[in-house]
PDB file of N, CA and C in Angstrom:
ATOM      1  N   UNK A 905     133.895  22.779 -42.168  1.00  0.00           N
ATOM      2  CA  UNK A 905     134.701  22.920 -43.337  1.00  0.00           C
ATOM      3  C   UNK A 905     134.216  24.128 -44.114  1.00  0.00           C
ATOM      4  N   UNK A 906     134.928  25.064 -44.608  1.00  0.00           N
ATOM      5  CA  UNK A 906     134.874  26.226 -45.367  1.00  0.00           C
ATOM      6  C   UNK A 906     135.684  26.364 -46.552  1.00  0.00           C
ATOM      7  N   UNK A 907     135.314  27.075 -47.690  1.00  0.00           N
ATOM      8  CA  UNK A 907     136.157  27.082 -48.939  1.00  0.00           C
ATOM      9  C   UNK A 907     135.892  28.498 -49.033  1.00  0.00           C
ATOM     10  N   UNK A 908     136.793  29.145 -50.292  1.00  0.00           N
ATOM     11  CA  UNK A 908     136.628  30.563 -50.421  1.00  0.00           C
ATOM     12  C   UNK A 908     135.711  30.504 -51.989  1.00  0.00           C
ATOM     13  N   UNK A 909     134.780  31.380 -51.895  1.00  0.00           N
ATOM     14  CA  UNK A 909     134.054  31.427 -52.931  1.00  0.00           C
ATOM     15  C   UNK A 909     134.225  32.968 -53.866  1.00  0.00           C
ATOM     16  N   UNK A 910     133.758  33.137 -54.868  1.00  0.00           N
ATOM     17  CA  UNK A 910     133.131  34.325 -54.930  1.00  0.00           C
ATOM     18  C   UNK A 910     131.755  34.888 -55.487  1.00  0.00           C
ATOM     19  N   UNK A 911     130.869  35.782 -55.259  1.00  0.00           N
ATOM     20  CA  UNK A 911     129.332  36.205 -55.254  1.00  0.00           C
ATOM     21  C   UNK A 911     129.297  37.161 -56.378  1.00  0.00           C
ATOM     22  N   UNK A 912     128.777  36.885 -57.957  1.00  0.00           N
ATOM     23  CA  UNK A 912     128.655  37.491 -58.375  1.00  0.00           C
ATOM     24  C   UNK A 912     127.027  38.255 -58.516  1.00  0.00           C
ATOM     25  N   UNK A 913     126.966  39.517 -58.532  1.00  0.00           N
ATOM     26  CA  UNK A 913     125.719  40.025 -58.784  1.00  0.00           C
ATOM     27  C   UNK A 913     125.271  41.175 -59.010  1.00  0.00           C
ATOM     28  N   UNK A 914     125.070  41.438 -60.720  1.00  0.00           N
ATOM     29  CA  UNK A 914     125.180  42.825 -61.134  1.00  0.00           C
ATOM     30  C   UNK A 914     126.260  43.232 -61.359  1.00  0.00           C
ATOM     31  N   UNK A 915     127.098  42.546 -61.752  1.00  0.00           N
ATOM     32  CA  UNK A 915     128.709  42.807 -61.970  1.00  0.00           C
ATOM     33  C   UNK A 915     129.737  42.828 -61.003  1.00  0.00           C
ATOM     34  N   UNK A 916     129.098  43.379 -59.711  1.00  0.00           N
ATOM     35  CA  UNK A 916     129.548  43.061 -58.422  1.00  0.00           C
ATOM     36  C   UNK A 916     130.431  41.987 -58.111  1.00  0.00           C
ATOM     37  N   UNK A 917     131.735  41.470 -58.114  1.00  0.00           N
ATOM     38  CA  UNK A 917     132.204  40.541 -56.973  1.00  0.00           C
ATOM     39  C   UNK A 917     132.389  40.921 -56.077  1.00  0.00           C
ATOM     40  N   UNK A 918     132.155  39.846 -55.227  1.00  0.00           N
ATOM     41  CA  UNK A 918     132.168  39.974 -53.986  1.00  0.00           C
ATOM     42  C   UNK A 918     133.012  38.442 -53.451  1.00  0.00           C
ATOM     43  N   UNK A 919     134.333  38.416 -52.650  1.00  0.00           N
ATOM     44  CA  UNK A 919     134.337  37.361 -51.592  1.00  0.00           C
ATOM     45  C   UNK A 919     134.173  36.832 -50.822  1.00  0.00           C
ATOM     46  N   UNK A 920     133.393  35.306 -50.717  1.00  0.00           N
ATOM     47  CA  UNK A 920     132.932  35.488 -49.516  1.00  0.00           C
ATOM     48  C   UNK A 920     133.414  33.763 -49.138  1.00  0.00           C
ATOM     49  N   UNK A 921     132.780  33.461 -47.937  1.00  0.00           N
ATOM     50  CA  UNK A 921     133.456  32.135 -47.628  1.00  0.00           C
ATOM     51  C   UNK A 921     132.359  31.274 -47.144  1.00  0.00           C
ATOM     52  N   UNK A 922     132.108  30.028 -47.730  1.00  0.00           N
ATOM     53  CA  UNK A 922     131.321  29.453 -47.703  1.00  0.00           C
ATOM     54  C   UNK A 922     131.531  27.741 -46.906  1.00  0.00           C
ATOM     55  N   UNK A 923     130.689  27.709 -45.833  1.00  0.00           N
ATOM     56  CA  UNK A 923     130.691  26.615 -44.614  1.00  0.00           C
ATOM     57  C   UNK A 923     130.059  25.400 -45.054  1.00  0.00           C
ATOM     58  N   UNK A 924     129.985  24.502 -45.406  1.00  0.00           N
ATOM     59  CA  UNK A 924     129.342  23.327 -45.210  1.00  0.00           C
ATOM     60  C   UNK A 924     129.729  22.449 -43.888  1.00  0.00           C
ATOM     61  N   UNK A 925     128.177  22.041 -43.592  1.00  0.00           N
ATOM     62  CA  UNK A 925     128.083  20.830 -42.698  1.00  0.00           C
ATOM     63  C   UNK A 925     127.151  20.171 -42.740  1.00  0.00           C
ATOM     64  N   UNK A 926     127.384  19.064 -43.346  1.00  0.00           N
ATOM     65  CA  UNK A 926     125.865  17.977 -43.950  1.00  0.00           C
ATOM     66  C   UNK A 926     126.238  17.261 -43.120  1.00  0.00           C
ATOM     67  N   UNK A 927     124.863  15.854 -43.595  1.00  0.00           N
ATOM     68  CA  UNK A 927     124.644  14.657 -42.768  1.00  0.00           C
ATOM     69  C   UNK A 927     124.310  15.010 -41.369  1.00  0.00           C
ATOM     70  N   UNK A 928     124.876  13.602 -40.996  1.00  0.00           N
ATOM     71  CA  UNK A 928     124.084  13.364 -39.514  1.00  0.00           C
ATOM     72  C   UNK A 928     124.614  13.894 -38.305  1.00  0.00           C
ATOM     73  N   UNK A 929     124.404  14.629 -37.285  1.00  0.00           N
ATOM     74  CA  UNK A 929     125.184  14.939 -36.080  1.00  0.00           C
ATOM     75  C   UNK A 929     125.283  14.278 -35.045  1.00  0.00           C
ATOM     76  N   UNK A 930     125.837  13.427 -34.760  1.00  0.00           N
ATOM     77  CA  UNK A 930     125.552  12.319 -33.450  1.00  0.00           C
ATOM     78  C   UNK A 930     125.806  13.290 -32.294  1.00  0.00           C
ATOM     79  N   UNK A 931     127.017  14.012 -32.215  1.00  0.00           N
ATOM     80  CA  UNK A 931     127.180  15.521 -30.735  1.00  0.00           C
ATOM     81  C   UNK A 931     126.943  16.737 -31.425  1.00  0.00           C
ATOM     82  N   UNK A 932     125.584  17.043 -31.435  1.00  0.00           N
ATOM     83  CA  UNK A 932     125.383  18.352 -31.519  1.00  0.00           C
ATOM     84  C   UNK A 932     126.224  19.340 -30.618  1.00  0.00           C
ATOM     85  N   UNK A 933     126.611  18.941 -29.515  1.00  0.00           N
ATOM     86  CA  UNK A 933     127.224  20.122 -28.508  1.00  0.00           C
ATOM     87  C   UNK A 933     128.548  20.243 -29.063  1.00  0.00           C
ATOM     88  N   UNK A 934     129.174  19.312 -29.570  1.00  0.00           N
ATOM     89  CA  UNK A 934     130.949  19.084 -29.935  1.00  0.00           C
ATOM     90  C   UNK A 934     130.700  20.048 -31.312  1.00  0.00           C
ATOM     91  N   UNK A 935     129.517  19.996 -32.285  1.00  0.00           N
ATOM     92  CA  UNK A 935     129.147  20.796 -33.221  1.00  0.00           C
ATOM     93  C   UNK A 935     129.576  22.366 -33.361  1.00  0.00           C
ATOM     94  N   UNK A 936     128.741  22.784 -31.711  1.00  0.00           N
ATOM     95  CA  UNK A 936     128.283  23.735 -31.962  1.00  0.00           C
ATOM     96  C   UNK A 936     129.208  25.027 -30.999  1.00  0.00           C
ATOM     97  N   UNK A 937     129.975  24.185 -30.248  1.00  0.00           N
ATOM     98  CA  UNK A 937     131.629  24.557 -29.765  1.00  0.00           C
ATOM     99  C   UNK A 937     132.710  24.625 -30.832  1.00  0.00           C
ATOM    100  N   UNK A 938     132.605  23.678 -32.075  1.00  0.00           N
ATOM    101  CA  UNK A 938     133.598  24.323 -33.004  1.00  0.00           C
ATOM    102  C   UNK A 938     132.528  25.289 -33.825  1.00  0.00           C
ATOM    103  N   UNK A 939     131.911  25.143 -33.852  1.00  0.00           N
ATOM    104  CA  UNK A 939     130.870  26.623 -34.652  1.00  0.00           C
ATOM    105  C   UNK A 939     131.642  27.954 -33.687  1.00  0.00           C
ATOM    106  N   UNK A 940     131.221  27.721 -32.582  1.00  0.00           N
ATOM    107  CA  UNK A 940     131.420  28.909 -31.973  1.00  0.00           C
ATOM    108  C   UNK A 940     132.989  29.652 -32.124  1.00  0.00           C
ATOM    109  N   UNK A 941     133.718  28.671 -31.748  1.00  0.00           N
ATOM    110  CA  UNK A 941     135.146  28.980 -31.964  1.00  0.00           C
ATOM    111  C   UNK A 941     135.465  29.625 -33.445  1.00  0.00           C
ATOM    112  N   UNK A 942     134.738  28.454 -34.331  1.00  0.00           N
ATOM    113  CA  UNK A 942     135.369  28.702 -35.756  1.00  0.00           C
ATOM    114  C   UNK A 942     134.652  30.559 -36.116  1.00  0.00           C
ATOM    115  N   UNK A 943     133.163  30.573 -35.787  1.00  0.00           N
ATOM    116  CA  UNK A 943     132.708  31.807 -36.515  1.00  0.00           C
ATOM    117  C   UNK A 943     133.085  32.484 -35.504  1.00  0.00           C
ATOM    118  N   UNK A 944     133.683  32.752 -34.688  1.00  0.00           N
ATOM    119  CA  UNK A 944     134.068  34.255 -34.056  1.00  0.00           C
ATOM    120  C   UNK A 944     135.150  34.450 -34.369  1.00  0.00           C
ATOM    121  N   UNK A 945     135.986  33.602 -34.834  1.00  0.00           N
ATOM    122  CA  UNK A 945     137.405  34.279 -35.094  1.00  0.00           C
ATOM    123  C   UNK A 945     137.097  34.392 -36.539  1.00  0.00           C
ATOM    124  N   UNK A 946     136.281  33.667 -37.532  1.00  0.00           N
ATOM    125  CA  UNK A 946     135.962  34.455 -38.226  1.00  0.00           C
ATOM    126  C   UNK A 946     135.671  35.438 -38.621  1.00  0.00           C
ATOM    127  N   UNK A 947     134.451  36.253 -37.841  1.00  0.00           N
ATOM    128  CA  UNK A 947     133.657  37.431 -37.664  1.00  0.00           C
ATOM    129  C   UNK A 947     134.629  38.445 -37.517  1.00  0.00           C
ATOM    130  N   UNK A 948     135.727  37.879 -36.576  1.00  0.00           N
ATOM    131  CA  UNK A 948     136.862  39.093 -35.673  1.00  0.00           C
ATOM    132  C   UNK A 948     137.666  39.397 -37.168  1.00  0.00           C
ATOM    133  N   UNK A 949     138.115  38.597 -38.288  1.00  0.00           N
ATOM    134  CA  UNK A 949     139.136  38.607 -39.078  1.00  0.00           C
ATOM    135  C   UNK A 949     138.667  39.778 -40.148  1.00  0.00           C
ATOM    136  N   UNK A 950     137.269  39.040 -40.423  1.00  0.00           N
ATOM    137  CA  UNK A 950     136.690  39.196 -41.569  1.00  0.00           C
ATOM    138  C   UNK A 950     136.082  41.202 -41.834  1.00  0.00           C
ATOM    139  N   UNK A 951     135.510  41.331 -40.360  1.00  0.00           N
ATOM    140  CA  UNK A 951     135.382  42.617 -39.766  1.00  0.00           C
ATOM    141  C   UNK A 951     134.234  43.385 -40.798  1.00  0.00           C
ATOM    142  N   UNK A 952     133.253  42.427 -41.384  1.00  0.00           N
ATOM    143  CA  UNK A 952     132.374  42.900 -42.051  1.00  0.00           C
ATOM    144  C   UNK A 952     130.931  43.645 -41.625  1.00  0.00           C
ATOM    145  N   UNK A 953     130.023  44.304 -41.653  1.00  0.00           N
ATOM    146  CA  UNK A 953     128.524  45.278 -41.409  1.00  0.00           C
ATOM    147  C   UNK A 953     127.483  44.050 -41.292  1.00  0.00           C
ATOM    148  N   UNK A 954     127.633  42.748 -41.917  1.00  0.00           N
ATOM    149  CA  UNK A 954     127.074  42.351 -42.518  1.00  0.00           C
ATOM    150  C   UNK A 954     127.246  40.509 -42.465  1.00  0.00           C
ATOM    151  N   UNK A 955     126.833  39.604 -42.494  1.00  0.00           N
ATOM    152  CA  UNK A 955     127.061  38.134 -42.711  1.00  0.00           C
ATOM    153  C   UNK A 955     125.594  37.625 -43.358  1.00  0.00           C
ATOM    154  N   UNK A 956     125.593  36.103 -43.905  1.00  0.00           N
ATOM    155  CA  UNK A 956     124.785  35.910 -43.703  1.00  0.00           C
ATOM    156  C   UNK A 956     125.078  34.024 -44.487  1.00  0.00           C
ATOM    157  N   UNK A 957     124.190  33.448 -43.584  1.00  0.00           N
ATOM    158  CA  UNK A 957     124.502  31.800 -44.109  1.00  0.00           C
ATOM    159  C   UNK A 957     122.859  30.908 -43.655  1.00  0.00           C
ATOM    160  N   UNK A 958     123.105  29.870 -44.172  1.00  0.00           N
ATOM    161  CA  UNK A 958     122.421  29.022 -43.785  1.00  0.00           C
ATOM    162  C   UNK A 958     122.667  27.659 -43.633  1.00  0.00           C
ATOM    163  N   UNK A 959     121.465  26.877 -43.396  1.00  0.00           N
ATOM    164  CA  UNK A 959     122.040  25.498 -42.433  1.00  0.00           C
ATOM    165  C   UNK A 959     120.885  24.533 -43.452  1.00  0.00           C
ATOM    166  N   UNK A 960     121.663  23.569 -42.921  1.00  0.00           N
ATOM    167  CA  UNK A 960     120.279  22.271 -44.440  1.00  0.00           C
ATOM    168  C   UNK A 960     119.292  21.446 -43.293  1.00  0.00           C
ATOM    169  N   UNK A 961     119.283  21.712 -42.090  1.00  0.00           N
ATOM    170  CA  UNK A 961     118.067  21.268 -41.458  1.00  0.00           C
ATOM    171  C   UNK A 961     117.524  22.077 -40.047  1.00  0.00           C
ATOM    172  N   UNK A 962     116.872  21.400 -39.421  1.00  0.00           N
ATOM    173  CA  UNK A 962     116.471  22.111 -38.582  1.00  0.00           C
ATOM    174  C   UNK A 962     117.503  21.970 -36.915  1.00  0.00           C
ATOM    175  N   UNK A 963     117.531  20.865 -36.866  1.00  0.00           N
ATOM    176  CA  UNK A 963     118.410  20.758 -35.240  1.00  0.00           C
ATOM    177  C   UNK A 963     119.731  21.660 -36.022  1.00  0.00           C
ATOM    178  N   UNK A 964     120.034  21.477 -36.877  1.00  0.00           N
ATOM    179  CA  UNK A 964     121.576  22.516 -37.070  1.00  0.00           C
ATOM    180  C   UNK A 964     120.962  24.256 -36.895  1.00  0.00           C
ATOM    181  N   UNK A 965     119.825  24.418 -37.606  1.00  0.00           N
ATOM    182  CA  UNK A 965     119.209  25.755 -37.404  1.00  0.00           C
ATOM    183  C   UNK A 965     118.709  26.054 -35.844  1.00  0.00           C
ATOM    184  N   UNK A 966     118.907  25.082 -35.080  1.00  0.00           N
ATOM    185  CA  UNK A 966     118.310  25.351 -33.557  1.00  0.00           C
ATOM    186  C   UNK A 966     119.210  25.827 -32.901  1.00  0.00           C
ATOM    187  N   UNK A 967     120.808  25.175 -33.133  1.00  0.00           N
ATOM    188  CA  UNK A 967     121.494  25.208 -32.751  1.00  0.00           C
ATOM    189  C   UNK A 967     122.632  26.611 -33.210  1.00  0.00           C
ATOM    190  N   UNK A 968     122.775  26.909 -34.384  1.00  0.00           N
ATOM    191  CA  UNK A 968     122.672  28.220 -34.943  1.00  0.00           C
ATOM    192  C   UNK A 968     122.476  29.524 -34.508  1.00  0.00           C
ATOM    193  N   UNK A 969     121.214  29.618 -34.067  1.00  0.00           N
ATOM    194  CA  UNK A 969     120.032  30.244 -33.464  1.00  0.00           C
ATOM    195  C   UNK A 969     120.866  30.478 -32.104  1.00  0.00           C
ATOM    196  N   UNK A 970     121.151  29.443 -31.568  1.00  0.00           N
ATOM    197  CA  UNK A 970     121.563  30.101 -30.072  1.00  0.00           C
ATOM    198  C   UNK A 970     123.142  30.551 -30.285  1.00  0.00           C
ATOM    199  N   UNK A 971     123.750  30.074 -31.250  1.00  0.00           N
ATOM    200  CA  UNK A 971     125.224  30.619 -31.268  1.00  0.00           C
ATOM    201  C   UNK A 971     124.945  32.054 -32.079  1.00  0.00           C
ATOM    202  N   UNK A 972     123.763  32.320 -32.604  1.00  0.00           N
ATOM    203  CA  UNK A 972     124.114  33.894 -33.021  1.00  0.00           C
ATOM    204  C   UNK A 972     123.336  34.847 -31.748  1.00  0.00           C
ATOM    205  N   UNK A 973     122.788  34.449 -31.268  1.00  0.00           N
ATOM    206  CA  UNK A 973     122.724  35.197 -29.734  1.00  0.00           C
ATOM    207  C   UNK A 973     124.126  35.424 -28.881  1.00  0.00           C
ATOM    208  N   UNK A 974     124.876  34.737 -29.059  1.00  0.00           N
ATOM    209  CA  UNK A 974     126.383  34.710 -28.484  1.00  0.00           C
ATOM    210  C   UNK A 974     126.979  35.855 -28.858  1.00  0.00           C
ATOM    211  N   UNK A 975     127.399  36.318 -29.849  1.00  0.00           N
ATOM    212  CA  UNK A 975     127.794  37.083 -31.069  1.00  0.00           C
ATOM    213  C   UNK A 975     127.973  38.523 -30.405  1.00  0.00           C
ATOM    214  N   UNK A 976     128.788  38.922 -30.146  1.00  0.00           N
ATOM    215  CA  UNK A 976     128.862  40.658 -29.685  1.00  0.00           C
ATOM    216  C   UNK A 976     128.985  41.293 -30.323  1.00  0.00           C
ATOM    217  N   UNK A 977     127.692  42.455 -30.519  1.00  0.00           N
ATOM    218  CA  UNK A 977     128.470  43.662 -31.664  1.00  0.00           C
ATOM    219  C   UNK A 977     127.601  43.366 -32.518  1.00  0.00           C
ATOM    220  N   UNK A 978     126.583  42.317 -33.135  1.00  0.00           N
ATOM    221  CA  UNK A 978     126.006  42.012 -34.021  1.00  0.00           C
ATOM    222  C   UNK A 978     124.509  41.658 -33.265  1.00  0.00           C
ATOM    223  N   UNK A 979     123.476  41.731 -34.339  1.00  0.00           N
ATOM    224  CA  UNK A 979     122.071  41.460 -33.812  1.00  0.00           C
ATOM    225  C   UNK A 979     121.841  40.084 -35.405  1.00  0.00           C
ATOM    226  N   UNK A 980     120.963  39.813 -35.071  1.00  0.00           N
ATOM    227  CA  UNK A 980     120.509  38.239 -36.450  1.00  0.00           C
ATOM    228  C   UNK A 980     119.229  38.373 -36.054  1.00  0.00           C
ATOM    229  N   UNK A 981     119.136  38.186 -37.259  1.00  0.00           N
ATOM    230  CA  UNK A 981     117.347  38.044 -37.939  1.00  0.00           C
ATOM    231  C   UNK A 981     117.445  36.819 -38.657  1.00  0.00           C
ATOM    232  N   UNK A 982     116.465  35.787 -38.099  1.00  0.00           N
ATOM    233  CA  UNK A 982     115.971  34.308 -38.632  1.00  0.00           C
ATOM    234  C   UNK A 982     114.985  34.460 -39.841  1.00  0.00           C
ATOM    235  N   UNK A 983     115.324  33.981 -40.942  1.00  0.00           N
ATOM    236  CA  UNK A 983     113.963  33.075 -41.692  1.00  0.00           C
ATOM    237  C   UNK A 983     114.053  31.803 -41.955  1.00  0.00           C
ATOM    238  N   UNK A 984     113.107  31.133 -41.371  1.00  0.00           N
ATOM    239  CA  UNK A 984     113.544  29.887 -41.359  1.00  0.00           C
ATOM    240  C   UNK A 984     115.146  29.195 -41.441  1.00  0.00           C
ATOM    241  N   UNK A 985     115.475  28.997 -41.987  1.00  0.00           N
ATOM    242  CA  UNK A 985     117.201  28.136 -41.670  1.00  0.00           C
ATOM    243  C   UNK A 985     117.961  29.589 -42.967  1.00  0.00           C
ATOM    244  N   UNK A 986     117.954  30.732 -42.969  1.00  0.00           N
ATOM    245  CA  UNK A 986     118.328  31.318 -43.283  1.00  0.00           C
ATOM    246  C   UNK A 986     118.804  32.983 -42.238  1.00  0.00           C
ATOM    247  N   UNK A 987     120.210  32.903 -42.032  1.00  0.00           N
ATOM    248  CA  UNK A 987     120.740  33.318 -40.873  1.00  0.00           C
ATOM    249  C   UNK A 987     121.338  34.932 -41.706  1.00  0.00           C
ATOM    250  N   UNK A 988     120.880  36.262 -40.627  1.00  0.00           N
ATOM    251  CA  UNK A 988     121.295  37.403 -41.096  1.00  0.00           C
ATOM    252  C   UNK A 988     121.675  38.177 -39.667  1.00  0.00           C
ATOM    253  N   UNK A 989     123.349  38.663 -39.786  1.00  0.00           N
ATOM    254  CA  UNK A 989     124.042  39.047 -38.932  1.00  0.00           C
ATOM    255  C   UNK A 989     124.037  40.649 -39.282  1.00  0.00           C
ATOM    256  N   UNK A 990     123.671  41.162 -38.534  1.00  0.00           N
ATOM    257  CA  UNK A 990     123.943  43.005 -38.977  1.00  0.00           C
ATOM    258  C   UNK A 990     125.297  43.293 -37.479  1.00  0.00           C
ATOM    259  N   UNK A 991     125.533  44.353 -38.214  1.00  0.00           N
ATOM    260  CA  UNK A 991     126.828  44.697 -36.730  1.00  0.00           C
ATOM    261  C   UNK A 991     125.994  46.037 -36.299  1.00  0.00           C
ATOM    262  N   UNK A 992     125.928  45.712 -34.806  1.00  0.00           N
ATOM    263  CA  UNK A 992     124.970  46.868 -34.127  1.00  0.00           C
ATOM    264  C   UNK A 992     125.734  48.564 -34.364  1.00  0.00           C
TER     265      UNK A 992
END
């Protein structure tokens, strides 16, 4: 699930779109197949230099982790459950 937000900072807006997925995951794999689907046609729409999100535990950050290795065109840098997409 995603809503549209906006980022203020330094006077700056910025739009951006913001994912939640709490609680419990009983199929991580069913998870992480609509992740994949959902953020690439994202990525393709959105056509930004730049992303960046995070996850509220760790099996969602494991799983994360291997869907931004997927990602063409972009490299990600981990800190802890905090996810950064650059476009190569």
């Amino acid at each position: 699930m995603y809503k549209e937000d906006t980022d203020e900072w330094m006077g700056d807006i910025e739009y951006v779109k913001v994912f939640t997925v709490e609680g419990h995951t009983p199929r991580p794999m069913i998870l992480y197949r609509k992740l994949v689907v959902a953020a690439n046609k994202l990525i393709a729409q959105a056509n930004s230099d730049w992303f960046m999100f995070n996850v509220t535990d760790q099996k969602r950050a494991d799983l994360y982790e291997r869907f931004t290795q997927s990602i063409k065109g972009y490299s990600c840098q981990r800190a802890d459950k905090y996810f950064y997409l650059y476009r190569d």
